[in-house]
Amino acid sequence: MRIILFTQEDPFYLVESTQDLIQKINTDGKHSIIQAIITPPSPFGRKETFKQKAMKTYRIFGLSFFIFYSFRFFLRKIIIGKSVEKILKKYNVPTKTITDSINSRKNVDLIKSLNADLILIIAGNQIIKQEVLDSTKYGVFNIHSSLLPNYKGLMPTFWVLKNNEQKTGVTLYQLTEGIDNGPIISSKDFIIPKNIPQSELIKKLKILANDLVIDSIELIKNKENYKECIGGSYFKFPTNENVKEFKKNNKRFY
C-alpha cells in the first residue's frame, strides 16, 4: 500500500512514535510511506498563536504543568533538536511542511498526483474536507486514542484517567466529515496500569497504535469487518475544574 502520512510537528510524543511506525512499516515490507505532510504543532487541535497556547495551558492546567512542558519543549526542540521532520528525512520519506490548509487547492493537487492508496492521520489538527477524503483509492484513516465509540473528542487519555477507567485502547477508523464517527476498522485494548501518569499512557498508546496500523492495513485493502461508530460518548477539552477533579482523584500528568 502506498501511504501518505499526515501529522503534526509535535516534539513531545510524535518523534519516537513516528520512528517506530516507519521501522515497523519497513520491517513489514508490504507497504511504504510515499509522502509525509506535516503541520505546525497544535495539541489543542486549533490554530492559535504561541502566546495563546501558552496562556491557555497555564490557565487550565496550572503552573507546574506549564513549567514541565515548557522545559521539555525547550530541551527536545531547541537543545537536542528533535523533530518529526528530521526522523522522516532520516528514513528518506519525502516530507512537506504546510502552514495552510490540507484542503487548499495546491495540497489537494499534490495528494492526487501521488496516486496513494490511503492517507493515514496521526495526531492531525485540521478538519479534512470531502475532496481530500475522496483523493485516494481507499480513503483517509485516523487513529484515535480510545476505544470508539466511547471517548470521542479531545484528550481521551485525560478523560479515561479522570473517570477511573480500567481499560482504554486505540481505534483505527475511516474518516468522514463528522467527528470520530466514521466506520471502525479495528481496535486494540490496553489495560490501564495503576498510578500510570497521563504522559506514559500517551506514549504507550502511540506505540500500540502503530501495531494496530500494521495489523489493519490488509483489512482496509479487503474492506473487511468495518463497524459502524454509533452512540458512545463525547468529551470536549478539559476545563480548570476538570483538572482539579483529575488531581483530586490522585491522577498525575507526568
PDB file of C-alpha atoms in Angstrom:
ATOM      1  CA  MET A   1       0.000   0.000   0.000  1.00  0.00           C
ATOM      2  CA  ARG A   2       1.181   3.493  -0.874  1.00  0.00           C
ATOM      3  CA  ILE A   3       0.575   5.629   2.215  1.00  0.00           C
ATOM      4  CA  ILE A   4       0.525   9.386   2.753  1.00  0.00           C
ATOM      5  CA  LEU A   5       1.183  10.272   6.403  1.00  0.00           C
ATOM      6  CA  PHE A   6      -0.498  13.423   7.711  1.00  0.00           C
ATOM      7  CA  THR A   7       0.735  14.501  11.139  1.00  0.00           C
ATOM      8  CA  GLN A   8       1.984  17.488  13.139  1.00  0.00           C
ATOM      9  CA  GLU A   9       5.385  18.644  14.373  1.00  0.00           C
ATOM     10  CA  ASP A  10       4.848  17.666  17.990  1.00  0.00           C
ATOM     11  CA  PRO A  11       8.153  17.379  19.929  1.00  0.00           C
ATOM     12  CA  PHE A  12       6.689  15.652  22.984  1.00  0.00           C
ATOM     13  CA  TYR A  13       5.344  12.302  21.785  1.00  0.00           C
ATOM     14  CA  LEU A  14       5.441  12.008  17.998  1.00  0.00           C
ATOM     15  CA  VAL A  15       9.194  11.880  17.328  1.00  0.00           C
ATOM     16  CA  GLU A  16       9.793   8.434  18.823  1.00  0.00           C
ATOM     17  CA  SER A  17       6.423   7.050  17.764  1.00  0.00           C
ATOM     18  CA  THR A  18       6.954   8.207  14.168  1.00  0.00           C
ATOM     19  CA  GLN A  19      10.300   6.420  14.075  1.00  0.00           C
ATOM     20  CA  ASP A  20       8.653   3.303  15.495  1.00  0.00           C
ATOM     21  CA  LEU A  21       5.946   3.434  12.814  1.00  0.00           C
ATOM     22  CA  ILE A  22       8.445   3.790   9.959  1.00  0.00           C
ATOM     23  CA  GLN A  23      10.560   0.926  11.287  1.00  0.00           C
ATOM     24  CA  LYS A  24       7.522  -1.330  11.568  1.00  0.00           C
ATOM     25  CA  ILE A  25       6.332  -0.462   8.065  1.00  0.00           C
ATOM     26  CA  ASN A  26       9.823  -1.082   6.677  1.00  0.00           C
ATOM     27  CA  THR A  27      10.078  -4.406   8.525  1.00  0.00           C
ATOM     28  CA  ASP A  28       6.683  -5.485   7.244  1.00  0.00           C
ATOM     29  CA  GLY A  29       7.894  -4.763   3.725  1.00  0.00           C
ATOM     30  CA  LYS A  30       4.461  -4.739   2.090  1.00  0.00           C
ATOM     31  CA  HIS A  31       3.771  -1.032   2.393  1.00  0.00           C
ATOM     32  CA  SER A  32       5.561   2.308   2.168  1.00  0.00           C
ATOM     33  CA  ILE A  33       5.084   5.910   3.236  1.00  0.00           C
ATOM     34  CA  ILE A  34       5.439   7.748  -0.068  1.00  0.00           C
ATOM     35  CA  GLN A  35       4.853  11.233   1.346  1.00  0.00           C
ATOM     36  CA  ALA A  36       4.557  12.897   4.735  1.00  0.00           C
ATOM     37  CA  ILE A  37       2.646  16.135   5.199  1.00  0.00           C
ATOM     38  CA  ILE A  38       3.383  17.964   8.446  1.00  0.00           C
ATOM     39  CA  THR A  39       1.605  20.888  10.087  1.00  0.00           C
ATOM     40  CA  PRO A  40       2.930  23.109  12.909  1.00  0.00           C
ATOM     41  CA  PRO A  41       2.262  21.764  16.419  1.00  0.00           C
ATOM     42  CA  SER A  42      -1.221  22.346  17.760  1.00  0.00           C
ATOM     43  CA  PRO A  43      -2.005  19.837  20.526  1.00  0.00           C
ATOM     44  CA  PHE A  44      -5.336  21.522  21.231  1.00  0.00           C
ATOM     45  CA  GLY A  45      -6.414  20.929  17.639  1.00  0.00           C
ATOM     46  CA  ARG A  46      -6.860  24.641  16.983  1.00  0.00           C
ATOM     47  CA  LYS A  47      -4.860  27.284  15.179  1.00  0.00           C
ATOM     48  CA  GLU A  48      -3.667  29.588  17.946  1.00  0.00           C
ATOM     49  CA  THR A  49      -0.625  31.798  18.404  1.00  0.00           C
ATOM     50  CA  PHE A  50       2.214  30.601  20.636  1.00  0.00           C
ATOM     51  CA  LYS A  51       1.161  33.151  23.261  1.00  0.00           C
ATOM     52  CA  GLN A  52      -2.462  31.970  23.136  1.00  0.00           C
ATOM     53  CA  LYS A  53      -1.392  28.337  23.558  1.00  0.00           C
ATOM     54  CA  ALA A  54       0.910  29.206  26.455  1.00  0.00           C
ATOM     55  CA  MET A  55      -1.716  31.246  28.291  1.00  0.00           C
ATOM     56  CA  LYS A  56      -4.383  28.604  27.740  1.00  0.00           C
ATOM     57  CA  THR A  57      -2.084  25.869  29.050  1.00  0.00           C
ATOM     58  CA  TYR A  58      -1.220  27.886  32.158  1.00  0.00           C
ATOM     59  CA  ARG A  59      -4.833  28.877  32.826  1.00  0.00           C
ATOM     60  CA  ILE A  60      -6.288  25.375  32.534  1.00  0.00           C
ATOM     61  CA  PHE A  61      -3.523  23.058  33.737  1.00  0.00           C
ATOM     62  CA  GLY A  62      -1.624  25.208  36.210  1.00  0.00           C
ATOM     63  CA  LEU A  63       1.935  26.424  36.750  1.00  0.00           C
ATOM     64  CA  SER A  64       3.701  23.076  37.319  1.00  0.00           C
ATOM     65  CA  PHE A  65       2.217  21.586  34.128  1.00  0.00           C
ATOM     66  CA  PHE A  66       3.197  24.709  32.200  1.00  0.00           C
ATOM     67  CA  ILE A  67       6.788  24.606  33.507  1.00  0.00           C
ATOM     68  CA  PHE A  68       7.148  20.856  32.863  1.00  0.00           C
ATOM     69  CA  TYR A  69       6.079  21.025  29.233  1.00  0.00           C
ATOM     70  CA  SER A  70       7.880  24.326  28.583  1.00  0.00           C
ATOM     71  CA  PHE A  71      11.117  22.737  29.806  1.00  0.00           C
ATOM     72  CA  ARG A  72      10.533  19.615  27.712  1.00  0.00           C
ATOM     73  CA  PHE A  73       9.816  21.728  24.657  1.00  0.00           C
ATOM     74  CA  PHE A  74      12.982  23.770  25.173  1.00  0.00           C
ATOM     75  CA  LEU A  75      15.111  20.676  25.820  1.00  0.00           C
ATOM     76  CA  ARG A  76      13.832  18.484  22.998  1.00  0.00           C
ATOM     77  CA  LYS A  77      13.164  21.094  20.319  1.00  0.00           C
ATOM     78  CA  ILE A  78      15.780  23.759  20.980  1.00  0.00           C
ATOM     79  CA  ILE A  79      18.692  21.978  22.708  1.00  0.00           C
ATOM     80  CA  ILE A  80      18.518  18.419  21.350  1.00  0.00           C
ATOM     81  CA  GLY A  81      16.811  19.421  18.118  1.00  0.00           C
ATOM     82  CA  LYS A  82      14.395  16.504  17.888  1.00  0.00           C
ATOM     83  CA  SER A  83      11.667  16.785  15.289  1.00  0.00           C
ATOM     84  CA  VAL A  84       9.240  14.644  13.335  1.00  0.00           C
ATOM     85  CA  GLU A  85      10.598  16.084  10.090  1.00  0.00           C
ATOM     86  CA  LYS A  86      14.166  15.006  10.920  1.00  0.00           C
ATOM     87  CA  ILE A  87      13.029  11.455  11.671  1.00  0.00           C
ATOM     88  CA  LEU A  88      11.132  11.231   8.389  1.00  0.00           C
ATOM     89  CA  LYS A  89      14.093  12.537   6.406  1.00  0.00           C
ATOM     90  CA  LYS A  90      16.406  10.111   8.212  1.00  0.00           C
ATOM     91  CA  TYR A  91      14.363   7.309   6.654  1.00  0.00           C
ATOM     92  CA  ASN A  92      14.204   9.061   3.261  1.00  0.00           C
ATOM     93  CA  VAL A  93      10.492   9.812   3.441  1.00  0.00           C
ATOM     94  CA  PRO A  94       9.574  12.762   1.165  1.00  0.00           C
ATOM     95  CA  THR A  95       8.338  15.456   3.512  1.00  0.00           C
ATOM     96  CA  LYS A  96       6.325  18.637   3.038  1.00  0.00           C
ATOM     97  CA  THR A  97       5.583  21.071   5.847  1.00  0.00           C
ATOM     98  CA  ILE A  98       2.456  23.151   5.308  1.00  0.00           C
ATOM     99  CA  THR A  99       1.168  26.210   7.134  1.00  0.00           C
ATOM    100  CA  ASP A 100      -2.048  26.435   5.144  1.00  0.00           C
ATOM    101  CA  SER A 101      -4.990  24.045   4.997  1.00  0.00           C
ATOM    102  CA  ILE A 102      -4.619  20.466   3.805  1.00  0.00           C
ATOM    103  CA  ASN A 103      -7.755  21.258   1.809  1.00  0.00           C
ATOM    104  CA  SER A 104      -6.110  24.035  -0.229  1.00  0.00           C
ATOM    105  CA  ARG A 105      -6.039  23.620  -3.986  1.00  0.00           C
ATOM    106  CA  LYS A 106      -2.289  23.056  -4.200  1.00  0.00           C
ATOM    107  CA  ASN A 107      -2.280  20.467  -1.407  1.00  0.00           C
ATOM    108  CA  VAL A 108      -5.215  18.565  -2.878  1.00  0.00           C
ATOM    109  CA  ASP A 109      -3.461  18.556  -6.251  1.00  0.00           C
ATOM    110  CA  LEU A 110      -0.288  17.216  -4.615  1.00  0.00           C
ATOM    111  CA  ILE A 111      -2.181  14.412  -2.903  1.00  0.00           C
ATOM    112  CA  LYS A 112      -3.963  13.405  -6.097  1.00  0.00           C
ATOM    113  CA  SER A 113      -0.709  13.430  -8.074  1.00  0.00           C
ATOM    114  CA  LEU A 114       0.821  10.815  -5.758  1.00  0.00           C
ATOM    115  CA  ASN A 115      -1.729   8.105  -6.617  1.00  0.00           C
ATOM    116  CA  ALA A 116      -1.723   6.953  -2.998  1.00  0.00           C
ATOM    117  CA  ASP A 117      -3.820   4.097  -1.680  1.00  0.00           C
ATOM    118  CA  LEU A 118      -4.672   5.846   1.584  1.00  0.00           C
ATOM    119  CA  ILE A 119      -3.939   8.750   3.882  1.00  0.00           C
ATOM    120  CA  LEU A 120      -3.046   7.891   7.481  1.00  0.00           C
ATOM    121  CA  ILE A 121      -3.603  10.639  10.041  1.00  0.00           C
ATOM    122  CA  ILE A 122      -1.749  10.574  13.341  1.00  0.00           C
ATOM    123  CA  ALA A 123      -2.420  13.480  15.718  1.00  0.00           C
ATOM    124  CA  GLY A 124      -3.973  15.522  12.948  1.00  0.00           C
ATOM    125  CA  ASN A 125      -5.031  19.052  13.802  1.00  0.00           C
ATOM    126  CA  GLN A 126      -7.103  20.052  10.787  1.00  0.00           C
ATOM    127  CA  ILE A 127     -10.615  19.297   9.587  1.00  0.00           C
ATOM    128  CA  ILE A 128     -10.494  17.197   6.426  1.00  0.00           C
ATOM    129  CA  LYS A 129     -12.977  18.103   3.692  1.00  0.00           C
ATOM    130  CA  GLN A 130     -14.628  15.797   1.198  1.00  0.00           C
ATOM    131  CA  GLU A 131     -12.253  16.352  -1.723  1.00  0.00           C
ATOM    132  CA  VAL A 132      -9.321  15.122   0.365  1.00  0.00           C
ATOM    133  CA  LEU A 133     -11.415  12.253   1.736  1.00  0.00           C
ATOM    134  CA  ASP A 134     -12.016  11.160  -1.863  1.00  0.00           C
ATOM    135  CA  SER A 135      -8.460  11.758  -3.098  1.00  0.00           C
ATOM    136  CA  THR A 136      -7.012   8.253  -2.607  1.00  0.00           C
ATOM    137  CA  LYS A 137      -8.051   4.727  -3.524  1.00  0.00           C
ATOM    138  CA  TYR A 138      -9.253   3.615  -0.092  1.00  0.00           C
ATOM    139  CA  GLY A 139      -9.796   6.883   1.753  1.00  0.00           C
ATOM    140  CA  VAL A 140      -8.474   8.668   4.828  1.00  0.00           C
ATOM    141  CA  PHE A 141      -7.910   6.834   8.113  1.00  0.00           C
ATOM    142  CA  ASN A 142      -7.345   8.211  11.572  1.00  0.00           C
ATOM    143  CA  ILE A 143      -6.005   6.860  14.851  1.00  0.00           C
ATOM    144  CA  HIS A 144      -7.962   7.795  17.980  1.00  0.00           C
ATOM    145  CA  SER A 145      -6.603   7.106  21.469  1.00  0.00           C
ATOM    146  CA  SER A 146      -9.689   5.451  22.892  1.00  0.00           C
ATOM    147  CA  LEU A 147     -11.959   2.518  22.211  1.00  0.00           C
ATOM    148  CA  LEU A 148     -14.517   4.142  19.950  1.00  0.00           C
ATOM    149  CA  PRO A 149     -17.385   4.873  20.076  1.00  0.00           C
ATOM    150  CA  ASN A 150     -16.509   5.786  23.676  1.00  0.00           C
ATOM    151  CA  TYR A 151     -14.435   8.866  24.458  1.00  0.00           C
ATOM    152  CA  LYS A 152     -14.795  10.616  21.139  1.00  0.00           C
ATOM    153  CA  GLY A 153     -13.431  14.132  21.049  1.00  0.00           C
ATOM    154  CA  LEU A 154     -10.423  15.775  22.681  1.00  0.00           C
ATOM    155  CA  MET A 155      -7.787  14.434  25.089  1.00  0.00           C
ATOM    156  CA  PRO A 156      -9.258  10.966  25.663  1.00  0.00           C
ATOM    157  CA  THR A 157      -6.244   9.958  27.781  1.00  0.00           C
ATOM    158  CA  PHE A 158      -7.133  12.698  30.259  1.00  0.00           C
ATOM    159  CA  TRP A 159     -10.764  11.650  30.476  1.00  0.00           C
ATOM    160  CA  VAL A 160     -10.220   7.905  30.897  1.00  0.00           C
ATOM    161  CA  LEU A 161      -7.856   8.581  33.804  1.00  0.00           C
ATOM    162  CA  LYS A 162     -10.133  11.178  35.375  1.00  0.00           C
ATOM    163  CA  ASN A 163     -13.066   8.763  35.155  1.00  0.00           C
ATOM    164  CA  ASN A 164     -11.050   5.920  36.716  1.00  0.00           C
ATOM    165  CA  GLU A 165     -11.434   3.621  33.725  1.00  0.00           C
ATOM    166  CA  GLN A 166      -9.608   0.306  33.967  1.00  0.00           C
ATOM    167  CA  LYS A 167      -9.299  -0.158  30.223  1.00  0.00           C
ATOM    168  CA  THR A 168      -8.774   2.019  27.185  1.00  0.00           C
ATOM    169  CA  GLY A 169      -7.131   1.434  23.815  1.00  0.00           C
ATOM    170  CA  VAL A 170      -6.675   2.736  20.302  1.00  0.00           C
ATOM    171  CA  THR A 171      -9.018   2.689  17.322  1.00  0.00           C
ATOM    172  CA  LEU A 172      -8.360   2.957  13.602  1.00  0.00           C
ATOM    173  CA  TYR A 173     -11.346   4.327  11.725  1.00  0.00           C
ATOM    174  CA  GLN A 174     -12.157   5.746   8.326  1.00  0.00           C
ATOM    175  CA  LEU A 175     -12.545   9.485   8.372  1.00  0.00           C
ATOM    176  CA  THR A 176     -15.804  11.121   7.361  1.00  0.00           C
ATOM    177  CA  GLU A 177     -16.908  14.731   7.685  1.00  0.00           C
ATOM    178  CA  GLY A 178     -18.265  14.009  11.179  1.00  0.00           C
ATOM    179  CA  ILE A 179     -16.171  13.983  14.372  1.00  0.00           C
ATOM    180  CA  ASP A 180     -14.836  10.496  15.195  1.00  0.00           C
ATOM    181  CA  ASN A 181     -17.926   8.998  13.556  1.00  0.00           C
ATOM    182  CA  GLY A 182     -16.522   7.079  10.585  1.00  0.00           C
ATOM    183  CA  PRO A 183     -16.602   3.293  10.199  1.00  0.00           C
ATOM    184  CA  ILE A 184     -14.335   1.499  12.666  1.00  0.00           C
ATOM    185  CA  ILE A 185     -11.691  -0.702  11.049  1.00  0.00           C
ATOM    186  CA  SER A 186     -10.195  -2.258  14.176  1.00  0.00           C
ATOM    187  CA  SER A 187      -9.054  -1.530  17.715  1.00  0.00           C
ATOM    188  CA  LYS A 188      -6.636  -2.763  20.362  1.00  0.00           C
ATOM    189  CA  ASP A 189      -7.336  -2.831  24.093  1.00  0.00           C
ATOM    190  CA  PHE A 190      -4.962  -1.547  26.755  1.00  0.00           C
ATOM    191  CA  ILE A 191      -5.354  -2.294  30.467  1.00  0.00           C
ATOM    192  CA  ILE A 192      -4.543   0.884  32.360  1.00  0.00           C
ATOM    193  CA  PRO A 193      -1.834   0.244  34.982  1.00  0.00           C
ATOM    194  CA  LYS A 194      -2.479   1.622  38.437  1.00  0.00           C
ATOM    195  CA  ASN A 195      -0.947   5.057  39.017  1.00  0.00           C
ATOM    196  CA  ILE A 196       0.194   5.496  35.411  1.00  0.00           C
ATOM    197  CA  PRO A 197       0.620   9.208  34.584  1.00  0.00           C
ATOM    198  CA  GLN A 198      -1.037  10.612  31.508  1.00  0.00           C
ATOM    199  CA  SER A 199       2.316  11.205  29.788  1.00  0.00           C
ATOM    200  CA  GLU A 200       3.207   7.494  29.990  1.00  0.00           C
ATOM    201  CA  LEU A 201      -0.263   6.443  28.894  1.00  0.00           C
ATOM    202  CA  ILE A 202       0.069   8.622  25.802  1.00  0.00           C
ATOM    203  CA  LYS A 203       3.446   7.048  24.942  1.00  0.00           C
ATOM    204  CA  LYS A 204       2.164   3.508  25.315  1.00  0.00           C
ATOM    205  CA  LEU A 205      -0.928   4.193  23.215  1.00  0.00           C
ATOM    206  CA  LYS A 206       1.181   5.757  20.446  1.00  0.00           C
ATOM    207  CA  ILE A 207       3.217   2.551  20.123  1.00  0.00           C
ATOM    208  CA  LEU A 208       0.101   0.392  20.375  1.00  0.00           C
ATOM    209  CA  ALA A 209      -1.452   2.479  17.596  1.00  0.00           C
ATOM    210  CA  ASN A 210       1.487   1.692  15.311  1.00  0.00           C
ATOM    211  CA  ASP A 211       0.938  -2.032  15.879  1.00  0.00           C
ATOM    212  CA  LEU A 212      -2.735  -1.530  15.097  1.00  0.00           C
ATOM    213  CA  VAL A 213      -1.908   0.186  11.800  1.00  0.00           C
ATOM    214  CA  ILE A 214       0.350  -2.664  10.661  1.00  0.00           C
ATOM    215  CA  ASP A 215      -2.237  -5.266  11.639  1.00  0.00           C
ATOM    216  CA  SER A 216      -5.092  -3.395   9.944  1.00  0.00           C
ATOM    217  CA  ILE A 217      -3.805  -2.405   6.513  1.00  0.00           C
ATOM    218  CA  GLU A 218      -4.937  -5.660   4.937  1.00  0.00           C
ATOM    219  CA  LEU A 219      -8.393  -5.118   6.466  1.00  0.00           C
ATOM    220  CA  ILE A 220      -8.522  -1.757   4.714  1.00  0.00           C
ATOM    221  CA  LYS A 221      -7.392  -3.307   1.451  1.00  0.00           C
ATOM    222  CA  ASN A 222     -10.040  -6.008   1.621  1.00  0.00           C
ATOM    223  CA  LYS A 223     -12.670  -3.752   3.231  1.00  0.00           C
ATOM    224  CA  GLU A 224     -13.308  -6.394   5.876  1.00  0.00           C
ATOM    225  CA  ASN A 225     -15.373  -6.160   9.050  1.00  0.00           C
ATOM    226  CA  TYR A 226     -15.973  -2.412   9.134  1.00  0.00           C
ATOM    227  CA  LYS A 227     -18.202  -1.484  12.078  1.00  0.00           C
ATOM    228  CA  GLU A 228     -20.488   1.499  12.403  1.00  0.00           C
ATOM    229  CA  CYS A 229     -19.444   4.018  15.051  1.00  0.00           C
ATOM    230  CA  ILE A 230     -22.798   4.525  16.742  1.00  0.00           C
ATOM    231  CA  GLY A 231     -23.522   6.059  20.130  1.00  0.00           C
ATOM    232  CA  GLY A 232     -20.777   6.198  22.718  1.00  0.00           C
ATOM    233  CA  SER A 233     -19.599   9.330  24.483  1.00  0.00           C
ATOM    234  CA  TYR A 234     -18.014  12.628  23.501  1.00  0.00           C
ATOM    235  CA  PHE A 235     -15.727  14.847  25.571  1.00  0.00           C
ATOM    236  CA  LYS A 236     -14.605  18.417  24.990  1.00  0.00           C
ATOM    237  CA  PHE A 237     -11.314  19.977  26.003  1.00  0.00           C
ATOM    238  CA  PRO A 238     -10.899  19.939  29.813  1.00  0.00           C
ATOM    239  CA  THR A 239     -11.632  22.966  31.941  1.00  0.00           C
ATOM    240  CA  ASN A 240      -9.691  24.060  35.005  1.00  0.00           C
ATOM    241  CA  GLU A 241     -12.414  22.468  37.155  1.00  0.00           C
ATOM    242  CA  ASN A 242     -11.943  19.165  35.320  1.00  0.00           C
ATOM    243  CA  VAL A 243      -8.209  19.373  36.027  1.00  0.00           C
ATOM    244  CA  LYS A 244      -8.886  19.925  39.735  1.00  0.00           C
ATOM    245  CA  GLU A 245     -11.107  16.821  39.760  1.00  0.00           C
ATOM    246  CA  PHE A 246      -8.389  14.878  37.910  1.00  0.00           C
ATOM    247  CA  LYS A 247      -5.870  15.715  40.634  1.00  0.00           C
ATOM    248  CA  LYS A 248      -8.421  15.078  43.388  1.00  0.00           C
ATOM    249  CA  ASN A 249      -8.727  11.526  42.032  1.00  0.00           C
ATOM    250  CA  ASN A 250      -4.950  11.163  42.586  1.00  0.00           C
ATOM    251  CA  LYS A 251      -4.215  11.169  38.868  1.00  0.00           C
ATOM    252  CA  ARG A 252      -0.959  12.581  37.523  1.00  0.00           C
ATOM    253  CA  PHE A 253       0.012  14.257  34.268  1.00  0.00           C
ATOM    254  CA  TYR A 254       3.664  13.157  34.450  1.00  0.00           C
TER     255      TYR A 254
END
